[in-house]
XYZ file of C-alpha atoms in Angstrom:
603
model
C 207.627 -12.863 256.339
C 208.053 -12.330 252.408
C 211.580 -14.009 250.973
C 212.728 -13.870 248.282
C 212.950 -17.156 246.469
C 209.848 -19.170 244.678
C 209.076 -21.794 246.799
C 207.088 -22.079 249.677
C 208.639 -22.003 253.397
C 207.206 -23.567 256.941
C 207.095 -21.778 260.084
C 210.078 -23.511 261.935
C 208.874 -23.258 265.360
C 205.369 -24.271 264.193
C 205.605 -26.513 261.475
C 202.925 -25.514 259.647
C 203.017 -24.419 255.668
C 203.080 -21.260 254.645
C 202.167 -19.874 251.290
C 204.321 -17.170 250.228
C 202.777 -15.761 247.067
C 199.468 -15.992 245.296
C 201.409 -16.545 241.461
C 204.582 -17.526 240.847
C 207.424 -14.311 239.734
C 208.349 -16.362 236.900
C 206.456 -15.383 233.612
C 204.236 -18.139 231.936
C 206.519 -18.914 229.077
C 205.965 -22.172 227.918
C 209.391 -23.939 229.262
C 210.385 -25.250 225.304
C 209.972 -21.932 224.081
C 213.586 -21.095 226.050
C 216.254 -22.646 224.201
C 220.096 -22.913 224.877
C 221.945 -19.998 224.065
C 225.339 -21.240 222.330
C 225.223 -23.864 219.258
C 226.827 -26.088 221.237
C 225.751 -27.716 224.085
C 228.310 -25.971 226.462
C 228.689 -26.926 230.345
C 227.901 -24.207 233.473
C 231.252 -22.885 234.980
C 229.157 -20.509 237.265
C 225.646 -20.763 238.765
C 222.773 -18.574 240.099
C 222.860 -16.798 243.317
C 226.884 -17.708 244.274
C 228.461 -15.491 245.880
C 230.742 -12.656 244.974
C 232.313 -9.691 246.310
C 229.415 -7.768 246.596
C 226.434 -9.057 245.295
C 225.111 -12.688 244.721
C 225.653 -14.464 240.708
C 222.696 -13.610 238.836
C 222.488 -15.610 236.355
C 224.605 -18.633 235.004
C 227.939 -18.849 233.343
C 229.076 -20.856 230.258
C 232.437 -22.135 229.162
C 233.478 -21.155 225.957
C 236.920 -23.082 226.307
C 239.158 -20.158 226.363
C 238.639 -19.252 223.056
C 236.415 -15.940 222.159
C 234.617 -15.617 219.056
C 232.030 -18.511 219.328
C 228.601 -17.229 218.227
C 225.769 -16.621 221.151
C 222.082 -17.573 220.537
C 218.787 -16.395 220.948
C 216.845 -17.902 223.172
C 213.736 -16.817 222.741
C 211.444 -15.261 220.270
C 211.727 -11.436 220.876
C 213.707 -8.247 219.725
C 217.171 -6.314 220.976
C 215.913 -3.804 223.767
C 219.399 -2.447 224.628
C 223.097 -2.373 223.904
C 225.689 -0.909 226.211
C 229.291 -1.639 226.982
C 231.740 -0.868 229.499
C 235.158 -1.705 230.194
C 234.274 -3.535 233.767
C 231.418 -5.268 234.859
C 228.963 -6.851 232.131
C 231.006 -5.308 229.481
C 229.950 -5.386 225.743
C 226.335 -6.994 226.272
C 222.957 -7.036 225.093
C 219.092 -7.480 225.902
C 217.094 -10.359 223.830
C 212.961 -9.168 225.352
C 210.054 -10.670 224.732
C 207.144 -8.559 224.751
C 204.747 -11.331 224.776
C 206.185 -13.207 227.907
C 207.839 -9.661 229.770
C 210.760 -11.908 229.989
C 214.293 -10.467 229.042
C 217.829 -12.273 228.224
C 220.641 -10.612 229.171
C 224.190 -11.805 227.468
C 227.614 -10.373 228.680
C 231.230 -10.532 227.974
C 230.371 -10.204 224.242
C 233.085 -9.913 221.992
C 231.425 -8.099 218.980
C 227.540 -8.366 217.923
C 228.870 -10.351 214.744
C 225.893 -12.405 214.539
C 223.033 -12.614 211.888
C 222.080 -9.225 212.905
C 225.369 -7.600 211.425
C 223.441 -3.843 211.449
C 223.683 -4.432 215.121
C 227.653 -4.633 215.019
C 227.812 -1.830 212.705
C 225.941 0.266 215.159
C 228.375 -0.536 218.248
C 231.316 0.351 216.106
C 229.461 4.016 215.685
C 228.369 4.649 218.733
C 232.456 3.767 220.145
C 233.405 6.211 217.349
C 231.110 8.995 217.794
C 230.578 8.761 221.401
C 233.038 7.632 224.917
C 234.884 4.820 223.805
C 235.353 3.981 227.104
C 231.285 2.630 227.330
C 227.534 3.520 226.430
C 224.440 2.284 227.271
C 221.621 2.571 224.721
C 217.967 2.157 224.369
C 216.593 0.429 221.336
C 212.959 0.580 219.583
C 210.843 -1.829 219.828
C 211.242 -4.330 216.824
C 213.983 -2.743 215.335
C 216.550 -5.649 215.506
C 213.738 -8.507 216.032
C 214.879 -12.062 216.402
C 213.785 -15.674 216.264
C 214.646 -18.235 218.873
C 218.225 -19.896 217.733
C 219.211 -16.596 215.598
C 222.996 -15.451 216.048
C 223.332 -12.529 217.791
C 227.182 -11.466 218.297
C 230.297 -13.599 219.490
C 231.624 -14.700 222.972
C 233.859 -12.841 224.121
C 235.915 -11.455 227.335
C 235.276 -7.795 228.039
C 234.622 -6.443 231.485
C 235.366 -8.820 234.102
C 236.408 -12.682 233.843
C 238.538 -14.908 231.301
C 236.569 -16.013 227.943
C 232.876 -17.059 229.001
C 229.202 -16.080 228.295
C 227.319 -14.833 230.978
C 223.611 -15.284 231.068
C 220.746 -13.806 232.554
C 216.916 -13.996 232.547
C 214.918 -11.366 233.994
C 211.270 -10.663 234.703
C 209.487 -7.627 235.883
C 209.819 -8.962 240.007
C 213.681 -10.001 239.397
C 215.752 -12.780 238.243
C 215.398 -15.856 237.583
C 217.611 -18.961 237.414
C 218.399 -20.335 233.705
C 218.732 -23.800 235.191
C 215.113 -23.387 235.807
C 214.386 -24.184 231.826
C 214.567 -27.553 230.873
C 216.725 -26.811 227.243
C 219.256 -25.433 229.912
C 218.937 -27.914 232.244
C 222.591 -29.802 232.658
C 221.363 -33.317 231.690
C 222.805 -33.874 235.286
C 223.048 -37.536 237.056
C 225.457 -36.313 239.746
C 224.035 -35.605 243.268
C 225.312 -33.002 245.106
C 228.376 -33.378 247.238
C 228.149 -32.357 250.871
C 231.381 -31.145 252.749
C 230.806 -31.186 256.066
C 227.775 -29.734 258.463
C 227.769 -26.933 261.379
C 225.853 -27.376 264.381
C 225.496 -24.699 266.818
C 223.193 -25.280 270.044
C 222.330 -23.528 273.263
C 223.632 -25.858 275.533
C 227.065 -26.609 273.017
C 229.968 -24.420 274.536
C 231.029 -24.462 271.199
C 229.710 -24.781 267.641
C 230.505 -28.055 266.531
C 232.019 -28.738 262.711
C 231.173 -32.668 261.529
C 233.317 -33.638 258.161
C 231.040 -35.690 255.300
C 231.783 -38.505 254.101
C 229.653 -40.290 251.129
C 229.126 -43.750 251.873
C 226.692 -44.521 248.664
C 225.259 -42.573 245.940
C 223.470 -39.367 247.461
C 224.072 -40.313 251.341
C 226.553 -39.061 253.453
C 228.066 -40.050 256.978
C 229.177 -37.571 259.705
C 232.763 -37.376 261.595
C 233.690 -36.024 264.489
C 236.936 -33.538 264.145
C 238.388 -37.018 266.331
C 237.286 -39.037 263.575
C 234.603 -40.746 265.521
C 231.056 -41.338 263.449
C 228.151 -39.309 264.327
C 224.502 -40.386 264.576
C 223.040 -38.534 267.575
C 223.608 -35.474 270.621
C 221.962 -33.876 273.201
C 220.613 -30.291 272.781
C 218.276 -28.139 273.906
C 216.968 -24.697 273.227
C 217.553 -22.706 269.915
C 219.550 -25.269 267.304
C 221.119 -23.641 264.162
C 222.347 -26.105 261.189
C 224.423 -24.751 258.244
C 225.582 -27.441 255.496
C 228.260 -27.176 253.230
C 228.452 -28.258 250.012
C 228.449 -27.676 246.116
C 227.775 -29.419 242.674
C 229.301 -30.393 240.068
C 227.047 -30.414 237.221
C 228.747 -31.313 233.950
C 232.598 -29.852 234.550
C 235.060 -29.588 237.193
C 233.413 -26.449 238.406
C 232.177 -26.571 241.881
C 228.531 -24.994 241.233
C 226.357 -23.544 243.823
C 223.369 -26.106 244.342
C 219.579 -25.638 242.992
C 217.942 -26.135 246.605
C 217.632 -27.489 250.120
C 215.253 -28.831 252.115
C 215.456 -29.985 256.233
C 213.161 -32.760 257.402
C 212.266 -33.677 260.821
C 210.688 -36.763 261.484
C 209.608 -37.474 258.214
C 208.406 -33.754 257.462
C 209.672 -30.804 255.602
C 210.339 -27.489 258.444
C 212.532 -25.868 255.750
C 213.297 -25.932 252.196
C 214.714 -23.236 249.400
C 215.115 -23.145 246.032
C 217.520 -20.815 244.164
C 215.351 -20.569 241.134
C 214.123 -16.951 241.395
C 215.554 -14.102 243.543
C 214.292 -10.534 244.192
C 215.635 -7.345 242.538
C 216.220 -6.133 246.119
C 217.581 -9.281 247.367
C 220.751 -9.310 244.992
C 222.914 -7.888 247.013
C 221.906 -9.948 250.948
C 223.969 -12.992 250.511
C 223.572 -13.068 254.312
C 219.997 -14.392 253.903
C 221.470 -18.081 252.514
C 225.068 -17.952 253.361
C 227.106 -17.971 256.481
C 229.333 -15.124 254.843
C 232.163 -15.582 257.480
C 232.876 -19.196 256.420
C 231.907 -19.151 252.481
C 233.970 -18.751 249.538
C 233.792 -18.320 246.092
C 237.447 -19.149 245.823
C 237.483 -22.284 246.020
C 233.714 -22.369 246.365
C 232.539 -23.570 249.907
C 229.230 -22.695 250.226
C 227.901 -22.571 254.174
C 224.167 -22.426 253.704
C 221.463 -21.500 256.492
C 219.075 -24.492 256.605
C 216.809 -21.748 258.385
C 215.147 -18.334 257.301
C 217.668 -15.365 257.792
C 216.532 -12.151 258.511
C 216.948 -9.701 256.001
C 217.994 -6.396 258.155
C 220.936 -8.997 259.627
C 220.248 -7.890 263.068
C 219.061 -11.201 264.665
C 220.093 -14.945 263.994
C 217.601 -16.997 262.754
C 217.249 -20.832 263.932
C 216.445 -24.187 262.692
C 214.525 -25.720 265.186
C 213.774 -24.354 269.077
C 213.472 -27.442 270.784
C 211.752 -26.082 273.955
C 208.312 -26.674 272.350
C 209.888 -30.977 272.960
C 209.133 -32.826 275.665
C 212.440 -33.803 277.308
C 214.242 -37.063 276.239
C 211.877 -37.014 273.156
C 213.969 -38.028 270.197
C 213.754 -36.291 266.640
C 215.231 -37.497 263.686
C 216.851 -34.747 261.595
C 217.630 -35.312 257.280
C 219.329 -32.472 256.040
C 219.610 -32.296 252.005
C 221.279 -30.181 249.197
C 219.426 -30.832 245.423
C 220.261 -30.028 242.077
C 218.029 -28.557 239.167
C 217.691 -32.248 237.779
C 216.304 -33.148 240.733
C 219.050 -35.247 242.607
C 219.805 -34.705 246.341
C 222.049 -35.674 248.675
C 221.437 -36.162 252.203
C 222.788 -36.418 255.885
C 221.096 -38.110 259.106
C 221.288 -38.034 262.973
C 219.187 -38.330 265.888
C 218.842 -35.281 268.314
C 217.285 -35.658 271.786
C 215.839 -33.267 273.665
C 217.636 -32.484 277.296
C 215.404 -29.804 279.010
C 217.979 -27.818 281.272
C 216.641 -27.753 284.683
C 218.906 -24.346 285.222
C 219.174 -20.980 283.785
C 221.810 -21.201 281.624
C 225.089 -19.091 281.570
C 223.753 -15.508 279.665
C 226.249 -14.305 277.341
C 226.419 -10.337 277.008
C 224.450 -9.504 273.794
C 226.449 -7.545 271.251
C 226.072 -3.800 270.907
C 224.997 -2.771 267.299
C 227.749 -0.058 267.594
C 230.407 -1.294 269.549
C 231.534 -5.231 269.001
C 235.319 -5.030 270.258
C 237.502 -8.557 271.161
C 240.734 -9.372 272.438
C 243.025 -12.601 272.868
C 243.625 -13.627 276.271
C 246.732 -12.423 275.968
C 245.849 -8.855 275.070
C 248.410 -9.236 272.032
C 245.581 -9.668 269.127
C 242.253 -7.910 268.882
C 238.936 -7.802 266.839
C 236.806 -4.851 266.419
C 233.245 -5.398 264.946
C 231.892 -2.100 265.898
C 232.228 -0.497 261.961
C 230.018 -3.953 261.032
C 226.656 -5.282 261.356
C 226.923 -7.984 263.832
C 223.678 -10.630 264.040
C 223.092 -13.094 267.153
C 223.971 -12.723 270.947
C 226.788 -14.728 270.908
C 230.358 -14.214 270.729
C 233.863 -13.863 269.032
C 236.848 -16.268 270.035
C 240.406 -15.663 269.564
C 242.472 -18.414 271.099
C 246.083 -18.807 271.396
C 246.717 -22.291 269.431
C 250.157 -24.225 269.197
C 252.001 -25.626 266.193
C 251.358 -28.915 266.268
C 248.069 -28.673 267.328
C 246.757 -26.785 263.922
C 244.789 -29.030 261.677
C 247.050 -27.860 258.594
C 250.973 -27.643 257.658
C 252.669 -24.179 257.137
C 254.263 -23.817 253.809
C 258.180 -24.695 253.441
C 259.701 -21.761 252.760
C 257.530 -19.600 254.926
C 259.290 -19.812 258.976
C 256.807 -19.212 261.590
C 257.496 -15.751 263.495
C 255.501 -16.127 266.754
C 252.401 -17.227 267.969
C 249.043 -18.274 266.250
C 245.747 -17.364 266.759
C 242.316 -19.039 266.261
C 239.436 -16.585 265.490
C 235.655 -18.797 265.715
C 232.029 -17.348 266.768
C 229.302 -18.903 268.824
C 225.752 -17.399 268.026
C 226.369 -14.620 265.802
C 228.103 -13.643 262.860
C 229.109 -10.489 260.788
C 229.104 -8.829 257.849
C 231.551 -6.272 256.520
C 235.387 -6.030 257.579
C 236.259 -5.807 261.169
C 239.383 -4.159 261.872
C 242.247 -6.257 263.814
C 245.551 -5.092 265.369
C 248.472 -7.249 266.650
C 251.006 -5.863 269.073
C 254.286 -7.841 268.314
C 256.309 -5.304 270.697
C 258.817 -5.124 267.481
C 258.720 -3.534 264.268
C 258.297 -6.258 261.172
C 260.490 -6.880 258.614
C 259.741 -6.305 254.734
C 259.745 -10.354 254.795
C 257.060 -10.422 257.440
C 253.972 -10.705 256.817
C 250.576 -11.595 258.424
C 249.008 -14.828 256.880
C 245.819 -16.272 257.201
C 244.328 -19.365 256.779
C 240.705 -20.093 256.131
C 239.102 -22.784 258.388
C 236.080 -23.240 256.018
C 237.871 -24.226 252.508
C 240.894 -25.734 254.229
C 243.188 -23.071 252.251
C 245.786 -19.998 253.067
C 243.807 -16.927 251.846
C 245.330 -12.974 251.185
C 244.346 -10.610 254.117
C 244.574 -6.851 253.684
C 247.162 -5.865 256.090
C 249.507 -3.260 257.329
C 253.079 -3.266 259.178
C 253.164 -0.448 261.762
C 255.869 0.210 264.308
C 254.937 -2.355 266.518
C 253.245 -5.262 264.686
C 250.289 -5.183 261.837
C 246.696 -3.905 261.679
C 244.331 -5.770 259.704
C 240.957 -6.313 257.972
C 238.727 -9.393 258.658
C 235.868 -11.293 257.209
C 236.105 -14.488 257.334
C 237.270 -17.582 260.098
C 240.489 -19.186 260.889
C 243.962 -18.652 261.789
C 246.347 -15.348 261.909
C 249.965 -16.150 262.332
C 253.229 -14.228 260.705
C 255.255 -16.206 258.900
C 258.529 -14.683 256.964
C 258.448 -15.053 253.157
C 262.041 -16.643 252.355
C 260.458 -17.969 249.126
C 260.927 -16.152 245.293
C 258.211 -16.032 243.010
C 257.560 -17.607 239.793
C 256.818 -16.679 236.205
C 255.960 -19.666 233.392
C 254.035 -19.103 230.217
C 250.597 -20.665 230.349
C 248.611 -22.999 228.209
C 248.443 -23.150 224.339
C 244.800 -23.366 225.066
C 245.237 -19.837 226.977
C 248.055 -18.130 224.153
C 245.578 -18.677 221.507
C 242.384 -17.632 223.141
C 240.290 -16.186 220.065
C 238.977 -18.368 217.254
C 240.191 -17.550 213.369
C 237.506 -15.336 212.675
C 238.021 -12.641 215.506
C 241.255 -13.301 215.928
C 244.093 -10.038 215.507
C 246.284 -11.310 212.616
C 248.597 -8.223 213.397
C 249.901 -9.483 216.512
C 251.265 -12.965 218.797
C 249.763 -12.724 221.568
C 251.943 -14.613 225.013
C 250.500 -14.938 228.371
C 252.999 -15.622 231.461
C 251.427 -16.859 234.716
C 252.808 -15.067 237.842
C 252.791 -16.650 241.112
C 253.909 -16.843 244.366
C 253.247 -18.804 248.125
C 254.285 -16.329 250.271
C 253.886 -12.579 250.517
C 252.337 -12.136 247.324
C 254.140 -11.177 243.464
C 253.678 -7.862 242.378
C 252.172 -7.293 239.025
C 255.279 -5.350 237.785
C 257.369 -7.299 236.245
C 260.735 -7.005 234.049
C 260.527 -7.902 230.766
C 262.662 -7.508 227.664
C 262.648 -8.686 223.705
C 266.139 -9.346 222.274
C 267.302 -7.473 225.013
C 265.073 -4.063 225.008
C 262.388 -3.432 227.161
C 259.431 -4.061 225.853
C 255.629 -3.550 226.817
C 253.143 -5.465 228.401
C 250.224 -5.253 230.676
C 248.685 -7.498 233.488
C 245.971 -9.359 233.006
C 244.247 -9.819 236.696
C 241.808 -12.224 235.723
C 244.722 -14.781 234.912
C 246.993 -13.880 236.935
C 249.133 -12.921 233.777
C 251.103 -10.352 232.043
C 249.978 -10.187 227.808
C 252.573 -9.435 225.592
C 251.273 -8.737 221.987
C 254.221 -8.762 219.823
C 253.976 -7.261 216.599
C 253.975 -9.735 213.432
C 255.877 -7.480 210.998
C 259.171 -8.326 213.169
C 259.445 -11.635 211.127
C 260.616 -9.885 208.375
C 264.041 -9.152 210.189
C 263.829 -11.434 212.592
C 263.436 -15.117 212.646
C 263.810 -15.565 216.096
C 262.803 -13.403 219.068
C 264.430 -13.698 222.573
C 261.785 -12.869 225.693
C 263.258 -12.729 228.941
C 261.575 -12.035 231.992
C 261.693 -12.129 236.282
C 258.873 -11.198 238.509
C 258.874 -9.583 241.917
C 257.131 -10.363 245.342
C 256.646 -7.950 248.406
C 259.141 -9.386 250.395
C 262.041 -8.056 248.199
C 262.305 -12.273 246.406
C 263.073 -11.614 242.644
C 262.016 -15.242 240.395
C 264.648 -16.799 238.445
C 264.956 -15.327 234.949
C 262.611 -17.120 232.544
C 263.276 -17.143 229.084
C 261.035 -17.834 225.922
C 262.436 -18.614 222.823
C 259.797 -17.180 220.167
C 259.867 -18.632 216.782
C 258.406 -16.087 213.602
C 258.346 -18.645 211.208
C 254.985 -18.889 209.664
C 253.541 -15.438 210.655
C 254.696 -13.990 207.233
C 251.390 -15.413 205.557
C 249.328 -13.962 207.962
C 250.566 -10.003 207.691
C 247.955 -7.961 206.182
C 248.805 -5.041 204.874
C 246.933 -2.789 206.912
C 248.937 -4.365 210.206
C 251.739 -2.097 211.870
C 255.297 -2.163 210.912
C 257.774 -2.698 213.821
C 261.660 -2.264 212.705
């Protein structure tokens, strides 16, 4: 079976190598030829093939400290293919190609073309004026704007999707292809991975079984039992599926998706991946590498398959079947996550093989068209029938008490009822299956269904909706549903200078201050209206959903009446809580140097 990553696989149930491909996707480019693409050696905030909403990360991300304007680099030898811009997505971006490797450099979240090439940015300011301002996508000849590796080509910037960053992509004629694969992008790394915990699902387990990680020297890792008890061998038998969670942290605080894995047993390799290259057609089947119902991009908790997923999601795959073992034979199991530098961490345990001597219990296999679960109680239910479901397992919802949840409910936030545990054994889906809970009363405005995420430990937002007697719901992910009623107000605070001043001198609009105020809130969630006034009038703003923020831009020309400017603003959640007032007490001294005469006047 054809994947969609470089490296070579094994037959699990065999053990015997496979080759995959004849020649390697990648294109031939000698690896110094690719340089870095900022003049700075900036660190990854995002990496290749994480998830996201829809489709997997396709290339890498690169801080640019909050600030825009911070020239981007060529990093190769080649010309500009294509320009296009759009107010979401990729936003103002270009193509660097070279014609002599096919190999193409994508750059995104531009802020201008301002770079060496300034014809370039005098072209994107006609085609916004002549054409739809609101995006265009064009085609350039060959060799018209031709560059050398380390030439400026336009500014960092913020448009489309995401706070200040450069987003970076290299692409060949098969698909794309990791930038950490390139040495002069390479991290300079010495940090292993770091491995959160591992899942173990077998056929003889009633239940799949969670271990927590715990690093006990550089690179190797212990397992816990959820009673705290250390793990170094159990009994299986049958089909055995192992998913390990993890993520790295490469040269910032960001935790990174990792460069590979690999699963040994006795000594030899029976899987390994590397996320160095993936497939055009691939970009958009994170179910191949992830377990989708317990990873998250936010926080990132990354639940990988250490097995081969099948691409049309309609059957699990598995890691090892051990009925090919004689019984009581004893394999030892390593099961590692790597970086692009090379370092790896690892865990190890002992599984021996216990041949059931009876049939074991069948579990009804799923219909592809009808998947639908209730709690034993008949209160809560699951249906999975609008999704694609994989595996002939099952879905658990289980009635769970207080103090028996492995987390604390928020103060402000009083439980209303029961709670509910929702967990899988052999099979998994994707897309959102649609719950209902029957309260027998209609909820409150303060009342609200909550959710908390098993997998990264954390209360997450579920799409829900009160009906006369309780809530329906949508559901992708594991954990717990409970209603809890939101007795707590929001908050508003301004954020950062770092984040007020987020564009360097030379791109910077000397027309207008520019505030950001952080909105927040723990329970029902704030809404993104919010009242605001200056010296006492209402004044505009507009939300900024990437930070969480309202921007004010308040015009410059109001020092010349006003030394002082009073802001004063509340936020609102769903549950009816209004914040306390904040107030900001703006000085205009030193914007009168700064007025240009071409800025508006505000009296």
């Amino acid at each position: 079976m054809e994947i969609s990553l470089l490296r070579t696989f094994t037959i699990l149930v065999c053990f015997s190598p496979l080759s995959l491909w004849g020649q390697s996707k990648i294109p031939d480019i000698p690896l110094d030829e690719v340089g870095f693409p900022l003049p700075y050696y900036s660190p990854v905030s995002g990496t290749f093939a994480e998830i996201r909403n829809h489709n997997l990360h396709l290339g890498s991300d690169f801080k640019s400290y909050g600030l825009n304007g911070h020239s981007i680099l060529a990093t190769f030898d080649g010309y500009i293919e294509e320009i296009s811009y759009s107010k979401t997505g990729y936003g103002l971006s270009l193509n660097l190609y070279s014609p002599k490797y096919k190999l193409k450099s994508k750059y995104a979240h531009l802020h201008s073309f301002g770079g060496s090439l300034y014809d370039l940015e005098l072209l994107r300011r006609a085609v916004l004026l002549m054409g739809d301002p609101s995006g265009f996508q064009l085609k350039l000849p060959p060799g018209m704007f031709a560059a050398k590796k380390g030439t400026s080509l336009g500014k960092t910037g913020e448009s489309g999707s995401g706070i200040s960053h450069l987003h970076l992509e290299f692409r060949s004629e098969k698909g794309n292809i990791n930038p950490l694969y390139f040495p002069e992008i390479h991290q300079k790394d010495t940090t292993p991975p770091t491995i959160l915990s591992m899942y173990l699902e077998g056929d003889n387990l009633e239940k799949p079984i969670l271990f927590t990680a715990k690093e006990k020297s550089k690179g190797k890792y212990d397992l816990y039992s959820e009673t705290g008890e250390l793990f170094e061998s159990i009994t299986l038998t049958g089909k055995v599926r192992i998913r390990m969670s993890g993520y790295d942290f490469i040269r910032s605080r960001n935790k990174n998706n990792v460069y590979g894995m690999d699963l040994f047993l006795n000594g030899k390799s029976i899987f390994s991946r590397n996320f160095d290259f993936l497939a055009y057609e691939d970009g958009s089947k994170k179910h191949q590498f992830y377990d989708i119902n317990r990873s998250s991009l936010s926080p990132p908790v990354y639940f990988y398959h250490m097995y081969e997923q099948s691409k049309n999601f309609k059957e699990e795959g598995f890691s090892i079947d051990l009925d090919g073992y004689q019984p009581k034979e004893r394999l030892q199991l390593e099961v590692s996550l790597r970086d692009a530098t090379g370092n790896k961490s690892s865990v190890f345990f002992t599984v021996i093989h216990e041949k059931n001597e009876t049939d074991p219990k069948q579990v009804s296999k799923n219909q592809k068209n009808g998947n639908k679960y209730n709690s034993l109680d008949g209160k809560i239910s699951l249906d999975l029938s609008k999704t694609e479901v994989s595996g002939e397992g099952t879905l658990l919802i289980t009635e769970r008490n207080e103090k028996d949840i492995p987390f604390k409910i928020p103060a402000g936030l009083p439980l209303k009822g029961k709670i509910y545990q929702l967990d899988t054994k052999k099979m998994s889906w994707k897309g959102e299956g649609l719950g209902e809970w029957n309260l027998g009363y209609t909820p409150t405005i303060k009342d609200s269904l909550y959710f908390y995420d098993s997998s990264i430990q954390k209360f997450q937002s579920i799409t829900h909706k009160r009906k006369s007697n309780g809530f329906s719901f949508k559901l992708t992910k594991l954990g717990f549903v409970m209603v809890l009623s939101d007795e707590t107000p929001p908050t508003i605070f301004p954020m950062t200078s770092l984040a007020r001043y987020i564009e360097l001198p030379e791109v910077r609009n000397q027309c207008f201050e520019e505030r950001f105020y952080v909105i927040g809130d723990v329970g029902s969630g704030f809404r993104t209206s919010v009242e605001l006034t200056l010296d006492g009038q209402t004044f505009p703003y507009e939300y900024d959903p990437d930070r969480r923020a309202i921007r004010v831009l308040i015009p410059k020309s109001l020092q010349k009446e006003r030394p002082y400017l009073l802001l004063e603003a509340k936020a609102f959640d769903f549950a009816g809580n209004v914040s306390e007032p904040f107030v900001d007490l703006i000085s205009t001294s030193g914007w009168n140097e700064e007025l240009q005469a071409s800025c508006p006047v505000m009296e």
